[in-house]
Amino acid sequence: MSASNDPIADLISGRFPDARGRFGPFGGRYVPETLIPALERLEQGVREHLHTSAFQQELALELSSWAGRPTALTFAGRLSALWGADIWLKREDLAHTGAHKINNAMGQALLARRLGAKRIVAETGAGQHGVASAAACARLGLPCTVYMGAVDMERQAPNVYRMRLMGATVVPVTSGDRTLRSAIDEAMRDWVSDPLETYYLLGSALGPHPYPYLVRELQSVIGREARAQILERRGTLPDAVIACVGGGSNSIGAFHPFVADRAVELIGIEAGGRGMGLGDNSATLSCGRPGVLHGTYSMLLQDENGQIQETHSVSAGLDYPGVGPEHALLAATGRSRYETASDAEALAAVRALCECEGILPALESAHALAGARRWAASHAGRTVLVCLSGRGDKDMPTLQQTLLAPPHGT
Ligand SMILES: *Cc1c(COP(=O)(O)O)cnc(C)c1O
């Protein structure tokens, strides 16, 4: 699987993805023939534009003047005193539209414009990536169509209205499981029908090559900023970086700039849901086996017949049966490790961050906090950087039902 006896040296050397879009045995391009020319064109576009100074300057200006970057690095003093280790928060909750997703959405929308695309298609589960895509497309004047499972449209109605306010067309997906999984299938189908004029703006570090690489490059702004900020503030690197893992984009963005810093532990936290039983969680790396989903070979929650399993998490953004292929390689080499946090641990972490620091985290991000709490219990006085991937305003209905007693008088 690797060229040397030191797989971590291979990771650091930047060999991945290789020319075939593989991260060791993972990744690749498992798609119908009809999609291959579109993926090859995208790969060539990424190679020609992404790392040019013209593109990087254009992206940097949008991120700073429109999306609110760099996001703050906050020392969580009262939470540190409570949990026993020094906790620093990378504040992606302060980014425009409320989460890290805008880094990827604006980056790909700019790329699409350079490639001459006339319209954008995107998929969304909880609606966060749909909102970020709709916002970026409005800003650039690109028509945007978002595929969303009919079940999710009902569960996440406010995000449907946000997308429509920004001029996007939201298309309900009534096939398959009527959630994110079928929405991705429909977006790909739309793309194949007109691959020259349409650009598919994928929302996480997954799918066929070059998406896992492209999304990692765009989200690495999180780790690059955080690394420089913590070096400036404390003079040394953190002992650990912790992030939540759904498809894997905020975590790969936070981890990637630290991969060469071998002394820094990288820990991904998956949704442990109600427990480790079949269908009770979305803990792909902890409970899954290798397989193909949405064009990439990675870890997957599936039964012995290869049927995709139902997933559960209190946080809609972590509720996906697959995970990006680079995480599968990071796990296989031991450079990062993956744990779970349950629904209950995540909810407790929401309360702790609200009460100690006056910050309402997204339920997804609360999984990373719950992981940091466990880490702190065995690393007193050490330092952990937590990627706070988003804000929790969107989760108020869930929080009202689970954390808050009914208001007086009802
Ligand atoms: C979508 C989302 C996630 C999960 O997606 P990743 O690709 O794993 O980052 C995590 N946190 C927030 C706030 C999200 O909106």
Coordinates of C-alpha atoms and ligand atoms in Angstrom, one line a residue:
M1 CA 0.0 0.0 0.0
S2 CA 2.9 2.4 0.6
A3 CA 6.2 3.0 -1.1
S4 CA 8.2 3.0 2.1
N5 CA 8.0 1.2 5.5
D6 CA 6.9 4.4 7.1
P7 CA 3.3 5.0 6.0
I8 CA 3.2 8.3 7.9
A9 CA 6.2 9.6 6.0
D10 CA 4.3 8.8 2.8
L11 CA 1.3 10.8 4.1
I12 CA 3.7 13.8 4.9
S13 CA 5.3 13.5 1.5
G14 CA 2.1 14.6 -0.1
R15 CA 1.8 11.5 -2.4
F16 CA -1.9 11.3 -1.7
P17 CA -4.1 11.3 -3.7
D18 CA -2.0 9.6 -6.3
A19 CA -2.5 10.1 -10.1
R20 CA -5.5 7.7 -10.0
G21 CA -7.1 9.7 -7.2
R22 CA -6.3 7.1 -4.6
F23 CA -5.5 7.5 -0.9
G24 CA -3.6 4.2 -0.5
P25 CA -6.3 1.6 -1.2
F26 CA -9.1 4.1 -0.8
G27 CA -10.7 6.7 -3.0
G28 CA -10.7 6.4 -6.8
R29 CA -13.5 6.8 -9.2
Y30 CA -16.3 4.2 -9.1
V31 CA -18.9 5.8 -11.4
P32 CA -20.8 5.0 -14.6
E33 CA -18.9 5.5 -17.9
T34 CA -21.0 8.6 -18.6
L35 CA -19.5 10.5 -15.7
I36 CA -15.9 9.9 -16.5
P37 CA -15.4 12.7 -19.1
A38 CA -17.0 15.2 -16.7
L39 CA -14.7 14.1 -13.8
E40 CA -11.7 14.3 -16.1
R41 CA -12.6 17.8 -17.1
L42 CA -13.0 18.8 -13.5
E43 CA -9.7 17.3 -12.6
Q44 CA -8.0 19.2 -15.3
G45 CA -9.7 22.4 -14.3
V46 CA -8.6 21.9 -10.7
R47 CA -5.0 21.3 -11.9
E48 CA -5.1 24.4 -14.1
H49 CA -6.7 26.9 -11.7
L50 CA -6.8 25.9 -8.0
H51 CA -3.3 26.7 -7.1
T52 CA -2.7 29.7 -9.4
S53 CA -2.1 33.0 -7.6
A54 CA -4.9 34.6 -9.6
F55 CA -7.5 32.1 -8.3
Q56 CA -6.1 32.0 -4.7
Q57 CA -6.2 35.8 -4.6
E58 CA -9.8 35.9 -5.8
L59 CA -10.8 33.2 -3.2
A60 CA -8.9 35.0 -0.4
L61 CA -10.8 38.2 -1.1
E62 CA -14.2 36.6 -1.1
L63 CA -13.4 34.7 2.1
S64 CA -12.1 37.8 3.9
S65 CA -14.5 40.5 2.6
W66 CA -17.7 38.4 2.3
A67 CA -17.4 35.2 4.4
G68 CA -15.7 36.7 7.5
R69 CA -12.3 35.0 7.4
P70 CA -10.0 34.6 9.2
T71 CA -12.3 33.2 11.9
A72 CA -11.3 33.8 15.5
L73 CA -9.3 31.4 17.7
T74 CA -10.9 31.6 21.2
F75 CA -9.3 30.4 24.4
A76 CA -12.1 28.7 26.4
G77 CA -10.9 29.7 29.9
R78 CA -13.9 28.7 32.0
L79 CA -14.4 25.4 30.1
S80 CA -10.7 24.6 30.4
A81 CA -11.0 25.1 34.2
L82 CA -14.0 22.8 34.3
W83 CA -12.6 20.0 32.1
G84 CA -8.9 20.2 33.2
A85 CA -7.0 20.8 29.9
D86 CA -6.5 24.0 27.9
I87 CA -9.2 24.2 25.3
W88 CA -8.9 26.4 22.2
L89 CA -11.8 26.8 19.8
K90 CA -11.4 27.4 16.0
R91 CA -14.5 29.4 15.4
E92 CA -16.0 28.2 12.1
D93 CA -19.4 29.1 13.7
L94 CA -18.5 32.7 13.0
A95 CA -18.1 32.1 9.2
H96 CA -20.9 33.4 6.9
T97 CA -24.0 31.2 6.9
G98 CA -22.9 29.7 10.2
A99 CA -20.4 26.9 9.5
H100 CA -17.3 25.8 7.6
K101 CA -19.3 24.8 4.6
I102 CA -19.0 28.2 3.0
N103 CA -15.2 27.7 2.5
N104 CA -16.0 24.9 0.1
A105 CA -19.1 26.4 -1.5
M106 CA -17.5 29.7 -2.4
G107 CA -14.2 28.0 -3.5
Q108 CA -16.1 25.6 -5.9
A109 CA -18.5 28.3 -7.1
L110 CA -15.5 30.4 -8.1
L111 CA -13.9 27.4 -9.8
A112 CA -17.2 26.7 -11.6
R113 CA -17.3 30.2 -13.0
R114 CA -13.7 29.9 -14.2
L115 CA -14.6 26.7 -16.0
G116 CA -17.4 28.4 -17.8
A117 CA -20.3 26.7 -16.0
K118 CA -23.7 28.3 -16.6
R119 CA -25.5 26.7 -13.6
I120 CA -24.7 24.9 -10.4
V121 CA -26.3 21.8 -8.9
A122 CA -25.8 20.7 -5.3
E123 CA -27.2 18.2 -2.9
T124 CA -28.0 18.8 0.7
G125 CA -29.0 16.8 3.7
A126 CA -29.8 19.0 6.7
G127 CA -29.7 22.0 4.4
Q128 CA -26.5 23.6 5.5
H129 CA -24.5 22.8 2.3
G130 CA -27.6 23.9 0.3
V131 CA -27.7 27.3 2.1
A132 CA -23.9 27.8 1.6
S133 CA -24.2 26.9 -2.1
A134 CA -27.2 29.1 -2.6
A135 CA -25.4 32.0 -0.9
A136 CA -22.2 31.6 -3.0
C137 CA -24.2 31.3 -6.2
A138 CA -26.3 34.4 -5.4
R139 CA -23.1 36.3 -4.8
L140 CA -21.6 35.2 -8.1
G141 CA -24.8 35.4 -10.1
L142 CA -25.0 31.7 -10.9
P143 CA -28.3 29.9 -11.1
C144 CA -28.4 27.2 -8.4
T145 CA -30.5 24.0 -8.1
V146 CA -30.4 22.1 -4.9
Y147 CA -31.6 18.5 -4.6
M148 CA -33.0 17.6 -1.2
G149 CA -34.7 14.5 0.1
A150 CA -38.4 15.0 0.7
V151 CA -38.0 13.7 4.3
D152 CA -35.2 16.2 4.9
M153 CA -37.3 19.1 3.4
E154 CA -39.9 18.5 6.0
R155 CA -37.4 18.2 8.9
Q156 CA -35.4 21.2 7.9
A157 CA -38.0 23.7 6.5
P158 CA -36.3 26.9 7.6
N159 CA -33.2 26.0 5.5
V160 CA -35.5 25.4 2.5
Y161 CA -36.8 28.9 2.8
R162 CA -33.3 30.3 3.3
M163 CA -32.2 28.7 0.0
R164 CA -35.3 29.9 -1.8
L165 CA -34.8 33.5 -0.5
M166 CA -31.3 33.4 -2.1
G167 CA -32.9 32.5 -5.4
A168 CA -32.1 28.8 -5.4
T169 CA -34.4 26.2 -6.8
V170 CA -35.0 23.4 -4.3
V171 CA -36.0 20.1 -5.9
P172 CA -37.6 17.5 -3.6
V173 CA -36.2 14.0 -4.1
T174 CA -38.9 11.4 -3.6
S175 CA -36.9 8.3 -4.8
G176 CA -34.8 5.9 -2.6
D177 CA -34.5 6.8 1.0
R178 CA -35.7 10.4 0.3
T179 CA -32.7 11.7 2.3
L180 CA -29.1 12.8 1.6
R181 CA -28.2 9.5 -0.1
S182 CA -30.8 9.8 -2.8
A183 CA -30.2 13.6 -3.1
I184 CA -26.6 12.9 -4.1
D185 CA -27.7 10.4 -6.7
E186 CA -30.1 12.9 -8.2
A187 CA -27.6 15.7 -8.3
M188 CA -25.1 13.4 -10.1
R189 CA -27.9 12.4 -12.6
D190 CA -28.6 16.1 -13.4
W191 CA -24.9 16.8 -13.9
V192 CA -24.4 13.9 -16.4
S193 CA -27.3 15.2 -18.5
D194 CA -25.4 18.4 -19.2
P195 CA -21.8 18.1 -18.0
L196 CA -20.4 21.0 -20.0
E197 CA -22.8 23.8 -18.8
T198 CA -23.5 22.4 -15.4
Y199 CA -21.1 22.2 -12.4
Y200 CA -21.8 19.8 -9.5
L201 CA -20.9 21.5 -6.2
L202 CA -20.3 18.5 -3.8
G203 CA -20.6 19.3 -0.1
S204 CA -18.0 17.2 1.7
A205 CA -14.6 15.5 1.2
L206 CA -16.1 12.5 -0.5
G207 CA -17.4 11.3 -3.9
P208 CA -15.2 10.4 -6.9
H209 CA -11.8 11.9 -7.5
P210 CA -11.1 14.8 -7.6
Y211 CA -13.7 15.9 -5.1
P212 CA -12.1 14.5 -1.9
Y213 CA -8.8 16.3 -2.9
L214 CA -10.6 19.5 -4.0
V215 CA -12.7 19.8 -0.8
R216 CA -9.7 19.1 1.4
E217 CA -7.7 21.8 -0.3
L218 CA -10.5 24.3 0.2
Q219 CA -11.2 23.4 3.8
S220 CA -7.5 23.4 4.8
V221 CA -7.9 27.1 5.4
I222 CA -9.3 26.1 8.8
G223 CA -6.1 24.2 9.9
R224 CA -3.7 26.7 8.3
E225 CA -5.3 29.7 10.1
A226 CA -5.6 27.8 13.4
R227 CA -2.0 26.6 13.3
A228 CA -0.7 30.1 12.7
Q229 CA -3.0 31.6 15.3
I230 CA -2.2 29.2 18.1
L231 CA 1.6 29.5 17.4
E232 CA 1.2 33.3 17.6
R233 CA -0.8 33.2 20.8
R234 CA 0.9 30.4 22.8
G235 CA 4.2 29.9 21.0
T236 CA 3.8 26.1 20.5
L237 CA 1.6 23.7 18.7
P238 CA -1.4 22.0 20.5
D239 CA -1.0 18.4 21.8
A240 CA -4.1 17.4 20.0
V241 CA -6.6 18.6 17.3
I242 CA -10.1 17.3 17.6
A243 CA -12.9 17.6 15.0
C244 CA -16.3 16.0 14.3
V245 CA -16.6 13.6 11.3
G246 CA -19.7 13.4 9.1
G247 CA -18.5 13.2 5.5
G248 CA -15.2 14.4 6.8
S249 CA -14.6 17.9 5.4
N250 CA -14.2 20.2 8.5
S251 CA -12.0 17.5 10.1
I252 CA -9.8 16.9 7.1
G253 CA -9.5 20.7 6.7
A254 CA -8.5 21.0 10.4
F255 CA -6.1 18.0 10.3
H256 CA -4.3 18.4 7.0
P257 CA -2.0 21.3 8.0
F258 CA -1.0 19.3 11.1
V259 CA -0.3 15.9 9.5
A260 CA 3.5 16.6 9.3
D261 CA 3.5 17.6 13.0
R262 CA 3.8 14.0 14.2
A263 CA 3.7 15.0 17.9
V264 CA 0.2 16.5 17.4
E265 CA -2.6 13.9 18.0
L266 CA -5.4 14.0 15.4
I267 CA -8.7 12.7 16.7
G268 CA -12.0 12.5 14.7
I269 CA -15.2 12.2 16.6
E270 CA -18.1 10.3 14.9
A271 CA -21.7 10.2 15.9
G272 CA -22.2 7.4 18.4
G273 CA -26.0 8.1 18.4
R274 CA -28.0 5.9 20.8
G275 CA -25.3 3.2 20.9
M276 CA -23.2 0.8 18.9
G277 CA -26.1 -1.4 17.6
L278 CA -26.9 -1.6 14.0
G279 CA -28.8 1.5 12.8
D280 CA -28.2 3.3 16.1
N281 CA -25.3 5.5 15.1
S282 CA -23.4 7.1 12.1
A283 CA -19.9 5.9 13.3
T284 CA -18.6 4.8 9.9
L285 CA -14.9 4.5 10.7
S286 CA -15.6 2.9 14.1
C287 CA -18.2 0.4 13.0
G288 CA -18.0 0.2 9.2
R289 CA -16.3 -2.0 6.6
P290 CA -14.7 -1.0 3.2
G291 CA -17.1 -0.6 0.3
V292 CA -18.2 1.7 -2.5
L293 CA -20.7 4.5 -2.1
H294 CA -21.2 7.6 -4.3
G295 CA -18.2 6.9 -6.4
T296 CA -15.5 6.3 -3.8
Y297 CA -14.0 3.3 -2.1
S298 CA -13.9 4.0 1.6
M299 CA -15.3 2.8 4.9
L300 CA -19.1 2.3 4.9
L301 CA -21.9 1.3 7.2
Q302 CA -23.3 -1.8 5.5
D303 CA -24.6 -5.3 6.4
E304 CA -23.0 -8.6 5.3
N305 CA -24.8 -8.4 2.0
G306 CA -23.4 -4.9 1.2
Q307 CA -26.7 -3.2 1.9
I308 CA -26.2 0.3 3.2
Q309 CA -27.4 0.5 6.8
E310 CA -29.8 3.0 8.3
T311 CA -28.0 5.6 10.4
H312 CA -29.0 7.7 13.4
S313 CA -27.6 10.8 15.0
V314 CA -29.2 13.7 17.0
S315 CA -27.2 15.9 14.6
A316 CA -28.5 15.8 11.0
G317 CA -25.1 16.9 9.6
L318 CA -23.4 13.7 10.8
D319 CA -26.1 11.4 9.7
Y320 CA -24.4 9.8 6.6
P321 CA -23.3 6.1 6.2
G322 CA -20.1 6.9 4.4
V323 CA -16.9 8.9 5.0
G324 CA -14.2 10.6 2.9
P325 CA -11.5 8.2 1.7
E326 CA -8.6 10.2 3.1
H327 CA -9.9 9.6 6.6
A328 CA -9.9 5.9 5.9
L329 CA -6.2 6.1 5.0
L330 CA -5.4 8.3 8.0
A331 CA -7.1 5.7 10.2
A332 CA -5.4 2.7 8.5
T333 CA -1.9 4.3 9.0
G334 CA -2.6 5.3 12.5
R335 CA -1.9 9.0 11.9
S336 CA -5.3 9.9 13.2
R337 CA -7.7 8.0 15.3
Y338 CA -11.5 8.0 15.5
E339 CA -13.8 7.7 18.5
T340 CA -17.5 8.3 19.0
A341 CA -19.6 10.6 21.1
S342 CA -23.2 9.7 21.9
D343 CA -26.3 11.9 21.4
A344 CA -26.3 12.4 25.2
E345 CA -22.6 13.4 25.4
A346 CA -23.1 15.9 22.6
L347 CA -26.1 17.5 24.2
A348 CA -24.2 17.8 27.5
A349 CA -21.4 19.5 25.6
V350 CA -23.8 22.0 24.1
R351 CA -25.0 23.0 27.5
A352 CA -21.4 23.2 28.9
L353 CA -20.2 25.5 26.1
C354 CA -23.3 27.7 26.4
E355 CA -22.9 28.1 30.1
C356 CA -19.1 28.5 30.3
E357 CA -18.4 30.5 27.2
G358 CA -21.6 32.0 25.9
I359 CA -21.2 30.1 22.6
L360 CA -24.1 27.9 21.2
P361 CA -22.3 25.2 19.1
A362 CA -24.0 23.2 16.3
L363 CA -24.9 19.7 17.5
E364 CA -22.3 18.3 15.1
S365 CA -19.5 20.5 16.6
A366 CA -20.7 19.4 20.1
H367 CA -19.5 15.9 19.3
A368 CA -16.0 17.3 18.9
L369 CA -16.4 19.1 22.2
A370 CA -17.5 15.9 23.9
G371 CA -14.4 14.2 22.5
A372 CA -12.3 17.0 23.9
R373 CA -13.9 16.6 27.3
R374 CA -12.9 12.9 27.4
W375 CA -9.4 13.7 26.1
A376 CA -9.0 16.4 28.8
A377 CA -9.9 13.9 31.6
S378 CA -6.7 12.0 30.8
H379 CA -4.4 14.9 29.7
A380 CA -4.6 17.4 32.6
G381 CA -2.9 20.7 31.8
R382 CA -2.2 19.8 28.2
T383 CA -3.6 21.7 25.2
V384 CA -6.3 20.8 22.7
L385 CA -7.5 22.6 19.6
V386 CA -11.2 21.9 18.8
C387 CA -12.7 22.7 15.4
L388 CA -16.0 24.3 16.3
S389 CA -17.5 23.6 12.9
G390 CA -20.7 25.6 13.2
R391 CA -23.3 27.4 15.3
G392 CA -26.3 25.9 16.9
D393 CA -29.1 28.3 16.1
K394 CA -30.4 25.8 13.5
D395 CA -30.7 23.1 16.2
M396 CA -33.0 25.1 18.5
P397 CA -36.0 22.9 17.9
T398 CA -34.0 19.8 19.0
L399 CA -32.4 21.6 21.9
Q400 CA -35.8 22.9 23.1
Q401 CA -37.2 19.3 23.1
T402 CA -34.1 17.7 24.8
L403 CA -32.3 20.3 27.0
L404 CA -34.9 22.8 28.1
A405 CA -37.8 22.3 30.4
P406 CA -41.1 23.7 29.0
P407 CA -41.4 27.5 29.5
H408 CA -43.3 28.7 32.6
G409 CA -47.0 28.9 32.1
T410 CA -47.3 26.0 29.6
Ligands
LIG1 C1 -22.3 19.6 7.6 C2 -21.7 19.8 8.9 C3 -20.8 18.9 9.5 C4 -20.4 17.6 8.9 O1 -19.8 17.6 7.7 P1 -18.3 17.4 7.5 O2 -18.1 17.3 6.0 O3 -17.9 16.1 8.2 O4 -17.5 18.5 8.1 C5 -20.2 19.3 10.7 N1 -20.5 20.4 11.4 C6 -21.4 21.3 10.9 C7 -21.7 22.5 11.6 C8 -22.0 21.0 9.6 O5 -22.9 21.9 9.1

